[in-house]
Short mmCIF file of C-alpha atoms in Angstrom, two decimals:
data_model
loop_
_atom_site.label_atom_id
_atom_site.label_comp_id
_atom_site.label_asym_id
_atom_site.label_seq_id
_atom_site.Cartn_x
_atom_site.Cartn_y
_atom_site.Cartn_z
CA MET A 525 0.02 -0.03 0.00
CA ASP A 526 2.72 2.53 1.11
CA TYR A 527 4.80 1.47 -2.02
CA HIS A 528 2.07 2.35 -4.47
CA ILE A 529 1.55 5.75 -2.79
CA TYR A 530 5.27 6.79 -2.23
CA GLY A 531 7.34 4.58 -4.42
CA PHE A 532 6.39 5.78 -7.84
CA PRO A 533 7.49 9.44 -7.28
CA ASN A 534 10.86 8.11 -5.95
CA LEU A 535 11.41 5.98 -9.01
CA LYS A 536 10.58 9.01 -11.30
CA MET A 537 13.06 11.28 -9.46
CA ILE A 538 15.98 8.52 -10.09
CA ASN A 539 15.25 8.39 -13.76
CA ILE A 540 15.35 12.18 -14.17
CA LEU A 541 18.77 12.42 -12.40
CA PHE A 542 20.08 9.50 -14.64
CA LEU A 543 19.05 11.29 -17.78
CA ALA A 544 20.54 14.62 -16.73
CA SER A 545 23.91 13.13 -15.91
CA PHE A 546 23.91 11.31 -19.26
CA PHE A 547 23.16 14.61 -21.02
CA LEU A 548 26.04 16.50 -19.32
CA LEU A 549 28.61 13.76 -20.12
CA SER A 550 27.66 13.69 -23.78
CA THR A 551 27.73 17.48 -23.96
CA HIS A 552 31.35 17.54 -22.42
CA ALA A 553 32.45 14.90 -24.75
CA HIS A 554 31.17 16.87 -27.75
CA SER A 555 32.80 20.15 -26.60
CA SER A 556 36.18 18.38 -26.04
CA ALA A 557 36.09 17.00 -29.59
CA LEU A 558 35.57 20.52 -31.10
CA PRO A 559 38.81 22.44 -31.97
CA ARG A 560 39.68 25.21 -29.29
CA LYS A 561 39.91 28.77 -30.18
CA PRO A 562 43.24 30.26 -28.95
CA SER A 563 42.94 32.76 -26.26
CA SER A 564 44.13 36.23 -26.47
CA SER A 565 46.95 35.58 -23.96
CA SER A 566 48.59 33.09 -26.28
CA ASN A 567 49.32 35.54 -29.24
CA SER A 568 53.05 35.45 -28.44
CA PRO A 569 55.02 32.58 -30.15
CA GLN A 570 55.44 29.50 -27.93
CA ILE A 571 59.02 28.27 -27.41
CA ASN A 572 59.34 24.61 -26.96
CA SER A 573 62.09 22.68 -25.18
CA ASN A 574 63.89 21.95 -28.38
CA SER A 575 64.46 25.76 -29.31
CA VAL A 576 67.90 27.13 -29.84
CA LEU A 577 67.13 29.72 -27.11
CA VAL A 578 66.65 27.01 -24.54
CA ALA A 579 69.83 25.29 -25.91
CA LEU A 580 71.76 28.52 -25.52
CA LEU A 581 70.61 29.03 -21.82
CA ASP A 582 71.65 25.40 -21.09
CA SER A 583 74.83 25.42 -23.11
CA HIS A 584 78.41 26.04 -21.93
CA TYR A 585 78.32 29.63 -23.14
CA THR A 586 77.13 30.77 -19.68
CA GLU A 587 78.59 34.12 -19.85
CA LEU A 588 76.63 35.07 -23.06
CA ALA A 589 73.50 33.53 -21.58
CA GLU A 590 73.84 35.68 -18.47
CA LEU A 591 74.24 38.84 -20.52
CA VAL A 592 71.23 38.02 -22.55
CA GLU A 593 69.17 37.79 -19.39
CA LYS A 594 70.66 40.99 -17.87
CA ALA A 595 69.92 42.74 -21.10
CA LEU A 596 66.17 41.70 -20.92
CA LEU A 597 66.42 40.41 -24.46
CA LEU A 598 64.50 37.01 -24.09
CA PRO A 599 61.20 38.40 -25.23
CA THR A 600 62.83 40.00 -28.27
CA LEU A 601 64.62 36.83 -29.14
CA GLU A 602 61.55 34.68 -28.66
CA ASP A 603 59.67 36.88 -31.12
CA ALA A 604 62.55 36.62 -33.64
CA VAL A 605 62.63 32.77 -33.31
CA GLY A 606 58.83 32.64 -33.87
CA LYS A 607 59.10 34.45 -37.22
CA HIS A 608 62.24 32.77 -38.75
CA ASN A 609 65.40 30.81 -37.82
CA ILE A 610 68.34 32.54 -36.33
CA THR A 611 72.22 32.09 -36.20
CA ILE A 612 73.87 33.00 -32.96
CA PHE A 613 77.59 33.68 -32.71
CA ALA A 614 78.60 32.91 -29.08
CA PRO A 615 81.86 34.08 -27.59
CA ARG A 616 83.77 31.74 -25.39
CA ASN A 617 83.51 32.21 -21.71
CA GLU A 618 87.16 33.12 -21.44
CA ALA A 619 86.75 35.96 -23.90
CA LEU A 620 84.14 37.63 -21.69
CA GLU A 621 85.73 36.73 -18.29
CA ARG A 622 89.43 37.42 -18.79
CA ASP A 623 90.03 38.82 -22.29
CA LEU A 624 87.56 41.71 -22.01
CA ASP A 625 88.72 45.06 -20.90
CA PRO A 626 87.41 45.52 -17.24
CA GLU A 627 86.56 49.06 -17.90
CA PHE A 628 84.48 48.21 -20.87
CA LYS A 629 82.64 45.46 -19.02
CA ARG A 630 81.83 47.81 -16.25
CA PHE A 631 80.42 50.13 -18.91
CA LEU A 632 78.17 47.38 -20.39
CA LEU A 633 76.91 46.28 -16.93
CA GLU A 634 75.96 49.81 -15.80
CA PRO A 635 72.23 50.22 -15.74
CA GLY A 636 72.44 53.57 -17.70
CA ASN A 637 74.02 51.71 -20.65
CA LEU A 638 71.41 49.02 -21.16
CA LYS A 639 70.78 50.19 -24.72
CA SER A 640 74.47 49.65 -25.62
CA LEU A 641 74.40 46.24 -24.09
CA GLN A 642 71.38 45.21 -26.08
CA THR A 643 72.91 46.57 -29.29
CA LEU A 644 76.09 44.59 -28.57
CA LEU A 645 74.37 41.27 -28.03
CA LEU A 646 71.91 41.59 -30.97
CA PHE A 647 75.02 42.24 -33.15
CA HIS A 648 75.79 38.52 -32.60
CA ILE A 649 72.56 37.38 -34.12
CA ILE A 650 71.49 36.97 -37.80
CA PRO A 651 67.77 36.58 -38.48
CA ASN A 652 68.32 33.54 -40.84
CA ARG A 653 69.93 30.13 -40.58
CA ILE A 654 73.60 29.90 -41.79
CA GLY A 655 75.14 26.49 -41.10
CA SER A 656 78.86 25.70 -41.56
CA GLY A 657 78.11 24.22 -45.01
CA GLU A 658 76.39 27.54 -46.08
CA TRP A 659 79.47 29.69 -45.34
CA PRO A 660 80.38 31.92 -48.33
CA GLU A 661 83.33 30.63 -50.38
CA GLY A 662 85.67 33.06 -52.18
CA LEU A 663 83.99 36.16 -53.78
CA SER A 664 80.72 34.34 -54.56
CA GLY A 665 77.66 36.15 -53.27
CA ASP A 666 77.41 38.90 -50.72
CA PRO A 667 79.57 38.07 -47.55
CA THR A 668 77.82 40.54 -45.24
CA HIS A 669 74.58 39.79 -43.31
CA SER A 670 72.32 41.93 -41.54
CA THR A 671 71.92 41.37 -37.72
CA LEU A 672 69.14 41.98 -35.31
CA SER A 673 70.89 45.28 -34.38
CA ASN A 674 70.58 46.47 -37.91
CA ASP A 675 74.35 46.35 -38.42
CA ARG A 676 76.10 44.00 -40.91
CA LEU A 677 78.44 41.18 -40.17
CA ARG A 678 81.14 39.94 -42.70
CA LEU A 679 81.45 36.21 -43.02
CA GLU A 680 84.62 34.95 -44.67
CA SER A 681 86.43 31.63 -45.36
CA LYS A 682 90.23 31.53 -45.61
CA GLY A 683 92.34 29.23 -47.72
CA SER A 684 93.35 27.05 -44.68
CA GLY A 685 89.53 26.28 -44.09
CA VAL A 686 89.24 28.67 -41.09
CA ARG A 687 85.86 30.48 -41.03
CA SER A 688 85.71 34.11 -39.44
CA VAL A 689 83.03 36.52 -38.46
CA ASP A 690 84.46 40.09 -38.86
CA LEU A 691 87.69 39.89 -36.64
CA ALA A 692 86.71 36.78 -34.72
CA ALA A 693 87.55 33.27 -35.85
CA VAL A 694 84.99 30.52 -35.53
CA VAL A 695 86.47 27.95 -33.15
CA GLN A 696 83.36 25.69 -32.97
CA PRO A 697 81.19 25.75 -35.95
CA ASP A 698 77.76 24.18 -35.57
CA ALA A 699 78.15 23.87 -31.75
CA VAL A 700 74.42 23.64 -31.25
CA LEU A 701 71.96 22.64 -33.90
CA ARG A 702 68.13 23.01 -33.46
CA PRO A 703 65.23 23.13 -35.83
CA ASP A 704 64.85 26.97 -35.28
CA GLY A 705 68.49 27.95 -35.29
CA VAL A 706 72.22 27.27 -34.97
CA ILE A 707 74.94 28.54 -32.56
CA HIS A 708 78.55 28.87 -33.67
CA GLY A 709 81.32 29.36 -31.11
CA ILE A 710 83.77 32.23 -31.83
CA GLU A 711 87.02 33.20 -30.16
CA ARG A 712 86.19 36.79 -29.14
CA LEU A 713 83.41 39.40 -28.51
CA LEU A 714 82.12 41.32 -31.62
CA ILE A 715 81.79 45.03 -30.87
CA PRO A 716 79.76 47.20 -33.14
CA ARG A 717 81.19 50.75 -34.00
CA SER A 718 78.15 52.44 -32.28
CA VAL A 719 78.79 50.81 -28.96
CA GLU A 720 82.57 51.50 -29.21
CA GLU A 721 82.00 55.19 -29.96
CA ASP A 722 79.59 55.40 -27.05
CA PHE A 723 82.12 53.90 -24.72
CA ASN A 724 84.82 56.21 -25.80
CA ARG A 725 82.49 59.14 -25.50
CA ARG A 726 81.48 58.24 -21.99
CA ARG A 727 85.06 57.67 -21.01
CA SER A 728 86.40 60.94 -22.37
CA LEU A 729 83.55 62.96 -20.72
CA ARG A 730 84.32 61.09 -17.40
CA SER A 731 88.03 62.15 -17.53
CA ILE A 732 87.47 65.83 -18.27
CA SER A 733 84.47 66.34 -15.92
CA ALA A 734 85.45 68.84 -13.27
CA VAL A 735 82.49 70.01 -11.02
CA LEU A 736 79.30 68.18 -10.63
CA PRO A 737 76.26 70.48 -11.03
CA GLU A 738 74.67 69.22 -7.92
CA GLY A 739 74.14 70.55 -4.47
CA ALA A 740 76.21 69.35 -1.54
CA PRO A 741 74.29 66.91 0.73
CA GLU A 742 73.90 67.76 4.41
CA VAL A 743 76.24 65.68 6.70
CA ASP A 744 75.59 65.31 10.42
CA PRO A 745 78.83 66.42 12.08
CA ARG A 746 78.22 64.05 15.07
CA THR A 747 77.71 60.81 13.23
CA HIS A 748 79.29 61.73 9.80
CA ARG A 749 76.25 60.34 8.02
CA LEU A 750 73.73 62.01 5.62
CA LYS A 751 70.97 63.72 7.34
CA LYS A 752 68.47 62.64 4.66
CA PRO A 753 68.96 60.24 1.80
CA VAL A 754 70.28 61.69 -1.48
CA SER A 755 68.87 60.39 -4.79
CA VAL A 756 71.88 59.07 -6.48
CA PRO A 757 71.64 58.07 -10.31
CA ALA A 758 71.96 54.24 -10.90
CA GLY A 759 75.48 53.17 -11.38
CA ALA A 760 76.87 56.50 -9.75
CA PRO A 761 79.44 56.06 -6.88
CA PRO A 762 78.20 56.57 -3.38
CA VAL A 763 78.13 60.16 -2.02
CA LEU A 764 80.24 59.25 1.13
CA PRO A 765 83.36 57.10 1.09
CA ILE A 766 83.50 53.62 2.52
CA TYR A 767 85.40 54.85 5.54
CA ASP A 768 82.45 56.78 6.88
CA ALA A 769 80.10 53.74 6.25
CA MET A 770 82.25 51.54 8.60
CA ALA A 771 82.57 51.79 12.30
CA PRO A 772 85.08 54.42 13.41
CA GLY A 773 88.27 53.21 14.79
CA PRO A 774 92.04 53.92 14.98
CA SER A 775 93.74 54.44 11.68
CA LEU A 776 97.44 54.38 10.87
CA ALA A 777 98.73 56.76 8.09
CA PRO A 778 100.45 55.04 5.30
CA ALA A 779 104.18 55.26 5.00
CA PRO A 780 105.15 58.70 3.76
CA ALA A 781 106.72 59.33 0.37
CA PRO A 782 110.51 59.56 0.00
CA GLY A 783 112.11 62.91 0.37
CA PRO A 784 112.72 65.47 -2.34
CA GLY A 785 116.27 64.14 -2.86
CA GLY A 786 115.09 60.99 -4.51
CA PRO A 787 114.64 60.31 -8.27
CA ARG A 788 112.40 63.01 -9.87
CA GLY A 789 109.14 61.83 -11.36
CA HIS A 790 108.93 58.83 -9.15
CA PHE A 791 105.19 59.48 -8.51
CA ASP A 792 102.44 60.58 -10.88
CA GLY A 793 101.59 63.69 -9.07
CA GLU A 794 99.08 64.96 -11.62
CA SER A 795 96.96 61.91 -11.41
CA GLN A 796 97.02 62.01 -7.58
CA VAL A 797 95.87 65.61 -7.64
CA LYS A 798 93.05 64.83 -10.06
CA ASP A 799 92.12 61.77 -7.82
CA PHE A 800 91.83 63.82 -4.59
CA ILE A 801 89.81 66.52 -6.47
CA GLN A 802 87.39 63.78 -7.69
CA THR A 803 87.23 62.44 -4.03
CA LEU A 804 86.21 65.91 -2.86
CA LEU A 805 83.42 66.06 -5.41
CA HIS A 806 82.13 62.54 -4.59
CA TYR A 807 82.42 63.14 -0.81
CA GLY A 808 79.94 66.15 -1.13
CA GLY A 809 80.06 69.52 0.39
CA TYR A 810 83.36 70.65 -1.06
CA ASN A 811 82.35 71.66 -4.65
CA GLU A 812 83.63 75.18 -4.20
CA MET A 813 87.17 74.08 -3.06
CA ALA A 814 87.26 71.67 -5.95
CA ASP A 815 86.08 74.36 -8.33
CA ILE A 816 88.86 76.70 -7.24
CA LEU A 817 91.45 73.95 -7.63
CA VAL A 818 90.23 73.25 -11.18
CA ASN A 819 90.11 76.84 -12.19
CA LEU A 820 93.39 77.80 -10.74
CA THR A 821 95.30 75.60 -13.16
CA SER A 822 98.68 76.85 -12.03
CA LEU A 823 98.00 75.89 -8.45
CA ALA A 824 96.92 72.23 -9.26
CA THR A 825 99.89 72.05 -11.69
CA GLU A 826 102.22 73.07 -8.90
CA MET A 827 100.85 70.74 -6.43
CA GLY A 828 101.22 67.84 -9.01
CA ARG A 829 104.85 68.76 -9.59
CA LEU A 830 105.66 68.84 -5.85
CA VAL A 831 104.14 65.39 -5.26
CA SER A 832 105.94 64.12 -8.39
CA GLU A 833 109.18 65.20 -6.84
CA GLY A 834 108.59 63.56 -3.51
CA TYR A 835 107.19 66.14 -1.42
CA VAL A 836 104.11 65.59 0.67
CA LEU A 837 101.08 67.93 1.33
CA THR A 838 98.24 68.28 3.80
CA VAL A 839 95.27 70.13 2.31
CA LEU A 840 92.88 71.96 4.95
CA ALA A 841 89.83 72.07 2.75
CA PRO A 842 87.01 74.62 3.74
CA ASN A 843 83.51 73.20 3.14
CA ASP A 844 80.97 74.91 0.85
CA GLU A 845 79.24 76.74 3.75
CA ALA A 846 82.51 78.26 4.75
CA MET A 847 83.45 79.40 1.19
CA ALA A 848 80.15 80.96 0.80
CA LYS A 849 80.85 83.40 3.60
CA LEU A 850 83.90 85.07 1.82
CA THR A 851 83.23 88.62 0.91
CA THR A 852 84.08 90.43 -2.40
CA ASP A 853 86.65 92.50 -0.55
CA GLN A 854 88.56 89.28 0.37
CA LEU A 855 88.55 88.12 -3.16
CA SER A 856 88.97 91.37 -5.05
CA GLU A 857 92.74 91.87 -4.52
CA PRO A 858 95.04 90.52 -7.21
CA GLY A 859 96.06 86.93 -6.50
CA ALA A 860 93.81 86.59 -3.40
CA PRO A 861 92.33 83.21 -4.21
CA GLU A 862 95.92 81.74 -4.67
CA GLN A 863 97.07 83.42 -1.40
CA ILE A 864 94.00 81.86 0.37
CA MET A 865 94.67 78.44 -1.06
CA TYR A 866 98.47 78.57 -0.17
CA TYR A 867 97.52 79.30 3.42
CA HIS A 868 95.55 76.19 3.48
CA LEU A 869 98.43 73.95 2.26
CA VAL A 870 100.73 72.33 4.80
CA PRO A 871 104.01 70.89 3.50
CA GLU A 872 103.70 67.91 5.81
CA TYR A 873 101.74 64.68 5.77
CA GLN A 874 99.32 64.83 8.60
CA THR A 875 96.17 62.79 9.48
CA GLU A 876 93.36 63.59 11.85
CA GLU A 877 94.94 61.17 14.36
CA SER A 878 98.46 62.59 14.08
CA MET A 879 97.26 66.16 14.40
CA TYR A 880 95.08 65.33 17.40
CA ASN A 881 97.85 63.55 19.20
CA ALA A 882 100.12 66.41 18.74
CA VAL A 883 97.74 69.21 19.97
CA ARG A 884 96.86 66.92 22.99
CA ARG A 885 100.54 66.52 23.86
CA PHE A 886 101.94 69.99 23.10
CA GLY A 887 98.91 72.23 23.57
CA LYS A 888 99.45 74.51 20.56
CA VAL A 889 101.21 73.41 17.35
CA ARG A 890 102.34 75.74 14.55
CA TYR A 891 102.28 74.26 11.10
CA ASP A 892 104.20 75.81 8.17
CA THR A 893 102.19 76.68 5.13
CA LEU A 894 103.05 77.34 1.48
CA ARG A 895 102.16 81.09 2.10
CA LEU A 896 105.45 82.00 3.56
CA PRO A 897 106.23 83.08 6.26
CA HIS A 898 102.67 82.45 7.75
CA LYS A 899 101.99 79.58 9.93
CA VAL A 900 98.65 78.14 10.97
CA VAL A 901 98.07 77.40 14.62
CA ALA A 902 96.28 74.20 15.73
CA GLN A 903 95.07 73.38 19.32
CA GLU A 904 92.64 70.85 20.89
CA ALA A 905 89.07 72.06 21.38
CA ASP A 906 85.94 70.01 22.24
CA GLY A 907 87.63 66.67 21.46
CA SER A 908 88.82 67.89 17.99
CA VAL A 909 91.43 70.03 16.34
CA LYS A 910 90.85 73.73 15.95
CA PHE A 911 92.85 75.87 13.63
CA GLY A 912 93.34 79.59 14.04
CA GLU A 913 92.43 81.77 16.90
CA GLY A 914 89.45 84.00 17.87
CA ASP A 915 86.58 84.66 15.41
CA GLY A 916 88.63 83.29 12.39
CA SER A 917 89.06 79.82 13.73
CA ALA A 918 87.94 76.70 12.02
CA TYR A 919 87.27 73.09 13.36
CA LEU A 920 88.39 69.81 11.84
CA PHE A 921 84.98 68.92 10.55
CA ASP A 922 85.48 65.97 8.08
CA PRO A 923 88.72 64.11 9.02
CA ASP A 924 90.80 62.06 6.46
CA ILE A 925 88.65 62.81 3.44
CA TYR A 926 91.56 61.52 1.13
CA THR A 927 94.84 59.93 2.37
CA ASP A 928 97.26 58.20 0.04
CA GLY A 929 100.68 58.73 1.83
CA ARG A 930 101.53 61.69 -0.15
CA ILE A 931 98.43 63.87 -0.21
CA SER A 932 96.08 64.29 2.98
CA VAL A 933 92.84 66.17 2.67
CA GLN A 934 91.23 67.33 5.95
CA GLY A 935 87.87 69.12 5.87
CA ILE A 936 87.41 72.19 7.89
CA ASP A 937 84.28 74.36 8.57
CA GLY A 938 85.90 77.72 8.05
CA VAL A 939 88.26 79.66 5.82
CA LEU A 940 91.53 80.65 7.62
CA PHE A 941 93.46 83.81 7.35
CA PRO A 942 96.90 84.68 8.79
CA ALA A 943 96.74 86.31 12.36
CA GLU A 944 99.51 88.81 11.52
CA GLU A 945 97.53 89.94 8.42
CA LYS A 946 94.39 90.40 10.45
CA GLU A 947 96.22 92.36 13.09
CA THR A 948 97.83 94.70 10.51
CA LYS A 949 94.43 95.46 8.86
CA LEU A 950 92.90 96.02 12.28
CA GLU A 951 95.64 98.44 13.26
CA ALA A 952 95.30 100.39 9.93
CA LYS A 953 91.59 100.62 10.39
CA THR A 954 92.03 101.70 14.05
CA SER A 955 94.47 104.49 13.20
CA ARG A 956 92.37 105.74 10.37
CA VAL A 957 89.42 106.01 12.80
CA THR A 958 91.67 107.79 15.35
CA LYS A 959 92.77 110.43 12.86
CA LEU A 960 89.17 111.28 12.02
CA VAL A 961 87.48 111.03 15.34
CA ALA A 962 90.00 111.48 18.16
CA LYS A 963 91.90 114.54 16.80
CA PRO A 964 93.61 116.20 19.87
CA ARG A 965 92.46 119.70 20.80
CA ARG A 966 95.14 122.40 20.79
CA GLY A 967 95.59 124.93 23.64
CA LYS A 968 95.34 128.75 23.31
CA LEU A 969 99.06 129.26 23.42
CA MET A 970 99.70 126.74 20.68
CA GLU A 971 97.06 128.36 18.47
CA VAL A 972 98.71 131.79 18.71
CA ALA A 973 102.13 130.30 17.91
CA CYS A 974 100.82 128.54 14.83
CA ARG A 975 98.97 131.73 13.75
CA MET A 976 102.16 133.85 14.01
CA LEU A 977 104.27 131.39 12.05
CA GLY A 978 101.74 131.24 9.45
CA ALA A 979 101.74 135.08 9.13
CA PHE A 980 105.52 135.18 8.48
CA GLY A 981 105.08 132.51 5.78
CA GLN A 982 106.99 129.80 7.66
CA ASP A 983 105.95 126.20 8.06
CA SER A 984 105.67 124.80 11.59
CA ARG A 985 107.49 121.65 12.62
CA PHE A 986 104.89 121.14 15.32
CA THR A 987 102.70 118.07 14.45
CA THR A 988 99.75 119.83 16.09
CA CYS A 989 99.95 122.78 13.67
CA GLN A 990 99.59 120.34 10.70
#
């Protein structure tokens, strides 16, 4: 009884579910049999595991493969392989590791020269397949082929059977053979003329650059760290030298140079002067000092000559803030910049440690300068070295900016002037004011005597009558 009332609906529901599942299975099978429409994301050519690009990345030409990845050229090469076969001339690893000029390699790896690196690598790839059996023989056909960098490569075969690409010999022909390309091993790197010119242009500009047109960063005098980060271009050297980045500690000065009696020209003083000027620029905060040294060519030349002959120098370098306080009167006299600079050159090799130990031991120390006969006075103050006395004093602000055993550069926060010169100017100014303001008053008797002498036409020898 219950079966006839409730059983039939249950059987009907089972049949409906069975029919629905059968319909879904048949629909899925029919859709899988139909050809699929490629999606929009698969427009780029697909590279299989048997591609010449995969073979290059897995080959023993690891240096070239790393350069291709650093130059971000894989998408470009995938597109080229998808359109036609390619021929890759791969330099040996030794040619890129040991035989390549280190300066040129640094130039290629700098982020700002990515375009030059890409041009160089594309110069090694021809957009068609050239196997060892298809090499041009003799004068038949055009021996030049266009590369992916739009330059042309010259392929030649010599009488001894040696094949060459421009100036590079093919040491391993048909090193890698794949359906979409071939790789030939060559002995050296191929450099297009455009990349070579770009490298020479950058190197010449770097050698003649004098003053960077950038403001000096602010340095905390207590920690010798930058107060706020400075935006440095990619690939540029750091603003502060490595010595400030490391923990402070005792430092020993290198051995001094031999005396002037030694052989002349033993040191390259001109290069050392250029080096310490570049160090001032990279350190930051001393662009004015470097500008004066560059513009006063005779001073820089003389410093280089002295160092070449064996003399040693310590440069007390005022920072930009101190140089900005110089007045027009201080610089208007003929030869004033040279005299100011000569007073900041000490003909000794001194470091911050040696000067501080001297002032701690002897109190006041007088150092000779190249502005004879004036000397600069140094004494201990607030745990540092103070140069000069009174209002014209300057503290050792940035110690040991540059030390190479012959030239030592110590940064100070003021411009120094000889004490004798300041006293002379002060006396002249005081005497001039005394004549104008504090003129002595003559008595009645002296006035009558002066009047009588003037009536007779005689000049008085009394100073009060004049």
